[in-house]
Short mmCIF file of C-alpha atoms and ligand atoms in Angstrom, two decimals:
data_model
loop_
_atom_site.label_atom_id
_atom_site.label_comp_id
_atom_site.label_asym_id
_atom_site.label_seq_id
_atom_site.Cartn_x
_atom_site.Cartn_y
_atom_site.Cartn_z
CA MET A 209 5.85 -7.24 -20.61
CA GLN A 210 2.36 -8.71 -20.25
CA GLN A 211 2.93 -10.93 -23.28
CA ILE A 212 6.25 -12.18 -21.94
CA SER A 213 4.73 -12.86 -18.52
CA ALA A 214 1.72 -14.63 -20.02
CA ARG A 215 4.04 -16.88 -22.03
CA LEU A 216 6.19 -17.65 -18.97
CA LYS A 217 3.11 -18.51 -16.97
CA ALA A 218 1.76 -20.73 -19.75
CA GLU A 219 5.09 -22.57 -19.53
CA GLY A 220 4.33 -23.14 -15.84
CA LYS A 221 7.03 -20.77 -14.58
CA THR A 222 6.76 -18.63 -11.46
CA ILE A 223 7.69 -14.95 -11.73
CA GLY A 224 9.38 -12.84 -9.05
CA LEU A 225 9.26 -9.04 -9.34
CA VAL A 226 11.74 -6.65 -7.71
CA PRO A 227 10.45 -3.09 -8.16
CA THR A 228 13.16 -0.39 -7.96
CA MET A 229 13.85 3.19 -8.95
CA GLY A 230 17.32 2.21 -10.21
CA PHE A 231 20.78 3.46 -9.22
CA LEU A 232 21.13 0.00 -7.77
CA HIS A 233 23.12 -0.94 -4.66
CA ALA A 234 23.61 -3.98 -2.44
CA GLY A 235 20.19 -3.44 -0.81
CA HIS A 236 18.50 -3.99 -4.18
CA LEU A 237 20.85 -6.90 -4.81
CA SER A 238 19.61 -8.69 -1.69
CA LEU A 239 16.05 -8.52 -3.07
CA VAL A 240 17.19 -9.85 -6.43
CA GLU A 241 18.96 -12.75 -4.76
CA LYS A 242 15.88 -13.61 -2.76
CA SER A 243 13.73 -13.50 -5.87
CA LYS A 244 16.16 -15.72 -7.77
CA LYS A 245 16.01 -18.32 -5.01
CA LYS A 246 12.23 -18.28 -4.83
CA SER A 247 11.14 -17.78 -8.45
CA ASP A 248 11.82 -19.47 -11.79
CA VAL A 249 12.11 -16.10 -13.53
CA THR A 250 13.12 -12.78 -11.97
CA VAL A 251 12.00 -9.43 -13.36
CA VAL A 252 13.60 -6.24 -12.02
CA SER A 253 11.72 -3.07 -12.83
CA ILE A 254 13.46 0.30 -12.94
CA PHE A 255 11.10 3.24 -12.93
CA ILE A 256 11.49 6.58 -11.19
CA ASN A 257 7.82 7.03 -10.50
CA PRO A 258 6.87 10.72 -10.81
CA THR A 259 3.56 10.38 -8.94
CA GLN A 260 5.25 9.42 -5.66
CA PHE A 261 7.29 12.65 -5.59
CA ALA A 262 5.74 15.92 -4.44
CA ILE A 263 6.52 19.08 -6.45
CA ASN A 264 9.11 20.26 -3.91
CA GLU A 265 10.90 16.89 -3.83
CA ASP A 266 13.91 15.45 -5.67
CA LEU A 267 12.33 13.85 -8.78
CA ASN A 268 14.48 15.82 -11.22
CA LYS A 269 17.76 15.21 -9.47
CA TYR A 270 17.06 11.62 -8.38
CA PRO A 271 20.26 9.72 -9.30
CA ARG A 272 20.09 7.58 -12.44
CA ASP A 273 22.51 5.43 -14.41
CA ILE A 274 20.62 2.87 -16.47
CA GLU A 275 23.73 1.49 -18.20
CA ARG A 276 25.40 0.80 -14.87
CA ASP A 277 22.20 -0.78 -13.52
CA LYS A 278 21.89 -3.02 -16.59
CA LYS A 279 25.51 -4.17 -16.20
CA PHE A 280 24.88 -4.87 -12.54
CA LEU A 281 21.78 -6.95 -13.33
CA ARG A 282 23.43 -8.77 -16.22
CA LYS A 283 26.18 -9.90 -13.85
CA LEU A 284 23.50 -11.26 -11.53
CA ASN A 285 21.91 -13.16 -14.42
CA VAL A 286 18.57 -11.46 -13.94
CA ASP A 287 16.11 -12.72 -16.57
CA TYR A 288 14.30 -9.49 -17.44
CA VAL A 289 14.73 -5.80 -16.76
CA PHE A 290 11.55 -3.80 -17.25
CA ILE A 291 12.27 -0.11 -17.88
CA PRO A 292 9.07 1.60 -19.00
CA GLU A 293 8.86 5.26 -19.99
CA ALA A 294 6.80 7.59 -17.80
CA SER A 295 4.64 8.33 -20.86
CA GLU A 296 3.81 4.62 -21.27
CA ILE A 297 2.84 4.24 -17.62
CA TYR A 298 0.92 7.50 -17.35
CA GLN A 299 -0.41 7.92 -20.85
CA GLU A 300 -2.34 11.03 -21.87
CA ASN A 301 -5.56 11.48 -19.91
CA TYR A 302 -4.41 9.07 -17.19
CA GLN A 303 -6.80 9.37 -14.22
CA THR A 304 -6.81 6.27 -12.02
CA TYR A 305 -5.11 5.92 -8.61
CA VAL A 306 -5.04 3.31 -5.88
CA GLU A 307 -5.15 4.61 -2.32
CA VAL A 308 -4.70 2.80 0.99
CA GLU A 309 -6.39 4.83 3.72
CA LYS A 310 -5.35 4.66 7.37
CA ILE A 311 -1.73 3.58 7.54
CA THR A 312 -0.72 6.04 4.83
CA LYS A 313 -1.67 9.01 7.00
CA ILE A 314 0.99 8.64 9.71
CA LEU A 315 4.83 8.85 9.67
CA GLU A 316 5.93 9.26 6.02
CA GLY A 317 2.34 10.09 5.09
CA GLU A 318 2.34 13.05 7.44
CA PHE A 319 5.42 14.56 5.81
CA ARG A 320 4.75 13.29 2.27
CA PRO A 321 0.94 13.37 2.01
CA THR A 322 0.77 12.36 -1.68
CA HIS A 323 3.61 9.83 -1.59
CA PHE A 324 1.86 6.53 -0.87
CA LYS A 325 -0.91 7.15 -3.37
CA GLY A 326 1.81 7.28 -6.03
CA VAL A 327 3.49 4.17 -4.63
CA THR A 328 0.37 2.01 -4.50
CA SER A 329 -0.70 3.16 -7.95
CA ILE A 330 2.63 2.31 -9.58
CA VAL A 331 2.97 -1.00 -7.74
CA SER A 332 -0.52 -1.84 -8.88
CA ILE A 333 0.41 -1.03 -12.50
CA LEU A 334 3.63 -3.05 -12.18
CA PHE A 335 1.68 -6.02 -10.82
CA ASN A 336 -0.72 -5.81 -13.75
CA SER A 337 2.17 -5.52 -16.21
CA VAL A 338 4.50 -8.19 -14.83
CA MET A 339 1.83 -10.43 -13.25
CA PRO A 340 4.28 -11.76 -10.66
CA ASN A 341 3.66 -14.64 -8.25
CA TYR A 342 6.04 -13.03 -5.78
CA ALA A 343 7.18 -9.45 -5.17
CA PHE A 344 10.19 -8.43 -3.10
CA PHE A 345 10.52 -5.27 -1.02
CA GLY A 346 12.98 -3.97 1.60
CA GLN A 347 12.43 -3.32 5.28
CA LYS A 348 14.32 -0.07 4.63
CA ASP A 349 10.90 1.28 3.57
CA ALA A 350 8.98 -0.54 6.30
CA GLN A 351 5.86 1.60 6.04
CA GLN A 352 5.80 1.20 2.25
CA ALA A 353 5.98 -2.58 2.70
CA ALA A 354 3.08 -2.47 5.17
CA VAL A 355 1.04 -0.28 2.80
CA ILE A 356 1.65 -2.66 -0.10
CA LYS A 357 0.72 -5.68 2.01
CA GLN A 358 -2.51 -3.89 2.93
CA MET A 359 -3.25 -3.13 -0.73
CA VAL A 360 -2.58 -6.74 -1.75
CA LYS A 361 -4.87 -8.02 0.97
CA ASP A 362 -7.66 -5.51 0.34
CA LEU A 363 -7.65 -5.75 -3.46
CA LYS A 364 -7.07 -9.53 -3.45
CA TYR A 365 -3.93 -9.43 -5.57
CA ASN A 366 -2.65 -12.94 -6.15
CA VAL A 367 0.93 -11.92 -5.25
CA SER A 368 2.96 -13.02 -2.22
CA ILE A 369 4.97 -10.20 -0.67
CA PHE A 370 8.42 -10.84 0.81
CA ILE A 371 10.29 -8.32 2.95
CA SER A 372 14.11 -8.39 3.23
CA PRO A 373 16.22 -6.93 6.04
CA ILE A 374 18.03 -3.60 5.66
CA VAL A 375 21.46 -3.82 4.04
CA ARG A 376 23.93 -1.39 5.59
CA GLU A 377 27.36 0.02 4.83
CA ALA A 378 30.13 -1.29 7.10
CA ASP A 379 29.76 1.77 9.36
CA GLY A 380 25.98 1.29 9.78
CA LEU A 381 24.54 3.74 7.23
CA ALA A 382 21.51 2.14 5.57
CA MET A 383 22.19 1.80 1.85
CA SER A 384 20.10 4.16 -0.27
CA SER A 385 20.34 5.59 -3.76
CA ARG A 386 19.97 9.00 -2.10
CA ASN A 387 23.22 8.60 -0.14
CA VAL A 388 25.06 10.05 -3.16
CA TYR A 389 23.55 13.43 -2.27
CA LEU A 390 25.63 13.51 0.94
CA SER A 391 28.93 15.42 1.15
CA ALA A 392 31.76 13.73 3.10
CA ALA A 393 30.85 15.70 6.24
CA GLU A 394 27.13 14.94 5.81
CA ARG A 395 27.91 11.28 5.19
CA HIS A 396 29.57 11.26 8.61
CA ASP A 397 26.68 13.13 10.27
CA ALA A 398 24.21 10.70 8.68
CA LEU A 399 25.58 7.91 10.87
CA VAL A 400 23.54 9.39 13.71
CA LEU A 401 20.42 7.70 12.30
CA SER A 402 21.74 4.15 12.68
CA ARG A 403 23.51 5.08 15.93
CA SER A 404 20.24 6.30 17.44
CA LEU A 405 18.52 3.06 16.39
CA LYS A 406 21.35 1.10 18.03
CA LEU A 407 20.74 3.17 21.16
CA ALA A 408 17.07 2.17 21.08
CA GLU A 409 18.05 -1.50 20.71
CA ASN A 410 20.44 -1.23 23.67
CA LEU A 411 17.86 0.52 25.85
CA VAL A 412 15.42 -2.28 25.14
CA LEU A 413 18.09 -4.90 25.88
CA SER A 414 18.65 -3.25 29.25
CA GLY A 415 14.93 -3.52 30.01
CA GLU A 416 13.46 -0.17 28.94
CA ARG A 417 9.83 -0.59 27.80
CA ASN A 418 8.62 3.01 27.80
CA THR A 419 8.70 4.29 24.21
CA GLY A 420 8.57 7.94 25.36
CA ILE A 421 11.90 7.50 27.15
CA ILE A 422 13.46 5.64 24.20
CA ILE A 423 12.35 8.34 21.75
CA SER A 424 13.53 11.16 24.01
CA LYS A 425 17.03 9.68 24.32
CA MET A 426 17.20 9.12 20.56
CA ASN A 427 16.04 12.70 20.07
CA ASP A 428 18.90 14.02 22.22
CA MET A 429 21.41 12.04 20.21
CA ILE A 430 20.05 13.30 16.88
CA ASN A 431 19.89 16.88 18.10
CA SER A 432 23.55 16.74 19.11
CA VAL A 433 24.35 16.70 15.37
CA LYS A 434 24.12 20.31 14.26
CA ASN A 435 23.39 19.57 10.64
CA SER A 436 20.38 17.33 11.42
CA LYS A 437 16.70 18.15 11.31
CA LEU A 438 14.38 15.50 12.59
CA ASP A 439 11.03 14.81 10.91
CA TYR A 440 10.01 12.04 13.30
CA ILE A 441 11.00 9.16 15.53
CA LYS A 442 8.10 6.75 16.15
CA VAL A 443 7.61 3.33 17.62
CA ILE A 444 4.89 1.25 16.06
CA ASP A 445 3.48 -2.22 16.49
CA SER A 446 4.80 -4.14 13.47
CA ASP A 447 1.62 -6.23 13.17
CA ASN A 448 -0.79 -3.39 12.47
CA PHE A 449 1.42 -0.30 12.04
CA THR A 450 -0.17 1.61 14.93
CA LEU A 451 1.68 3.83 17.40
CA THR A 452 2.44 2.40 20.80
CA ASP A 453 3.45 3.77 24.24
CA ARG A 454 4.72 0.61 25.89
CA LEU A 455 6.58 -2.37 24.54
CA ILE A 456 4.91 -5.65 25.45
CA LYS A 457 6.50 -9.09 25.76
CA ASN A 458 6.31 -11.42 22.74
CA LYS A 459 5.47 -8.61 20.33
CA ASN A 460 7.53 -6.98 17.58
CA TYR A 461 7.91 -3.25 16.99
CA TYR A 462 9.55 -0.95 14.50
CA VAL A 463 11.43 2.13 15.61
CA LEU A 464 11.30 4.41 12.58
CA ILE A 465 13.18 7.60 11.95
CA ALA A 466 13.12 10.25 9.24
CA CYS A 467 15.72 12.97 9.42
CA ARG A 468 17.26 15.56 7.17
CA ILE A 469 21.03 15.77 7.04
CA GLY A 470 21.69 19.07 5.34
CA SER A 471 19.16 19.03 2.50
CA THR A 472 19.02 15.23 2.16
CA ARG A 473 16.09 13.44 3.75
CA LEU A 474 16.99 9.98 5.03
CA ILE A 475 14.87 7.23 6.59
CA ASP A 476 15.92 4.23 8.64
CA ASN A 477 14.39 1.79 11.11
CA THR A 478 15.00 -1.24 13.27
CA LEU A 479 12.82 -4.16 14.27
CA LEU A 480 12.61 -4.77 18.03
CA LYS A 481 11.58 -8.23 19.16
CA ILE A 482 10.50 -8.06 22.79
CA ARG A 483 11.09 -11.38 24.58
P1 AMP B 16 14.12 2.14 -4.33
O1 AMP B 16 14.92 1.91 -5.56
O2 AMP B 16 14.75 3.07 -3.36
O3 AMP B 16 12.68 2.48 -4.63
O4 AMP B 16 14.06 0.75 -3.56
C1 AMP B 16 13.60 -0.41 -4.21
C2 AMP B 16 13.44 -1.49 -3.19
O5 AMP B 16 14.70 -1.75 -2.56
C3 AMP B 16 12.45 -1.13 -2.06
O6 AMP B 16 11.68 -2.27 -1.75
C4 AMP B 16 13.38 -0.76 -0.93
O7 AMP B 16 12.81 -0.96 0.35
C5 AMP B 16 14.53 -1.70 -1.16
N1 AMP B 16 15.74 -1.18 -0.51
C6 AMP B 16 16.25 0.07 -0.64
N2 AMP B 16 17.34 0.21 0.15
C7 AMP B 16 17.50 -0.97 0.80
C8 AMP B 16 18.43 -1.44 1.76
N3 AMP B 16 19.41 -0.68 2.23
N4 AMP B 16 18.29 -2.71 2.22
C9 AMP B 16 17.28 -3.51 1.76
N5 AMP B 16 16.37 -3.11 0.84
C10 AMP B 16 16.47 -1.86 0.38
#
């Protein structure tokens, strides 16, 4: 991969990287399309990164279908698909990790304390392997995007980060490879995540600025679904990823939610622009 990238760069070409864990859907596709517009050459990586899963999480059952993914990417005319083996990435005696400190401790970091260390380490390795000019991530994982931006800034990576909006199913469910875990009944219950975010948007439209009230009303909606178990609902300032009590004019905020439906843990969020 490094040799290919070095050659492309010597030819004066720009490289766009779309990192994924495979089992591709329209959300991934939106990132690929953005990369194709922006870059001369697009590389999609597919790697289910073991170090970002805790022992009790779904690494072993994470959905995979490499042949389907390859077909999907071939149809999109993607230039390169990078599918390394875990043993190539984490060779014997591997012992180096990249860790972003503060913003990895809240929200997802509270419930998945080792997660972001795995994410920043693999993204770092992917950057060193693919040497992209641009890298494309989804707002679906808004905290991950913020963590990666922080890493790029702190470690002076020469990579521009682009964030794409969340792609949803027609009924509002945020697309995710993990949605295949949901039974038909759970799939229906899972709509409460996007519905509660819509509620937050509507409350803000009608003038509500107190995040405690917004969260409490979302909480009630989520709790009305028997099969749900909330991890968190938080409102954060999108500039610095810090928690906030009151929404202030001319600023942007994320409302973020993590919730289990049955045994499947789902995340979703919305961007509020206060005007
Ligand atoms: P994953 O394969 O789940 O690791 O996701 C790879 C990339 O796709 C990440 O940057 C995600 O944020 C992004 N992504 C996942 N789902 C969506 C979605 N529904 N809309 C937009 N981007 C997404």
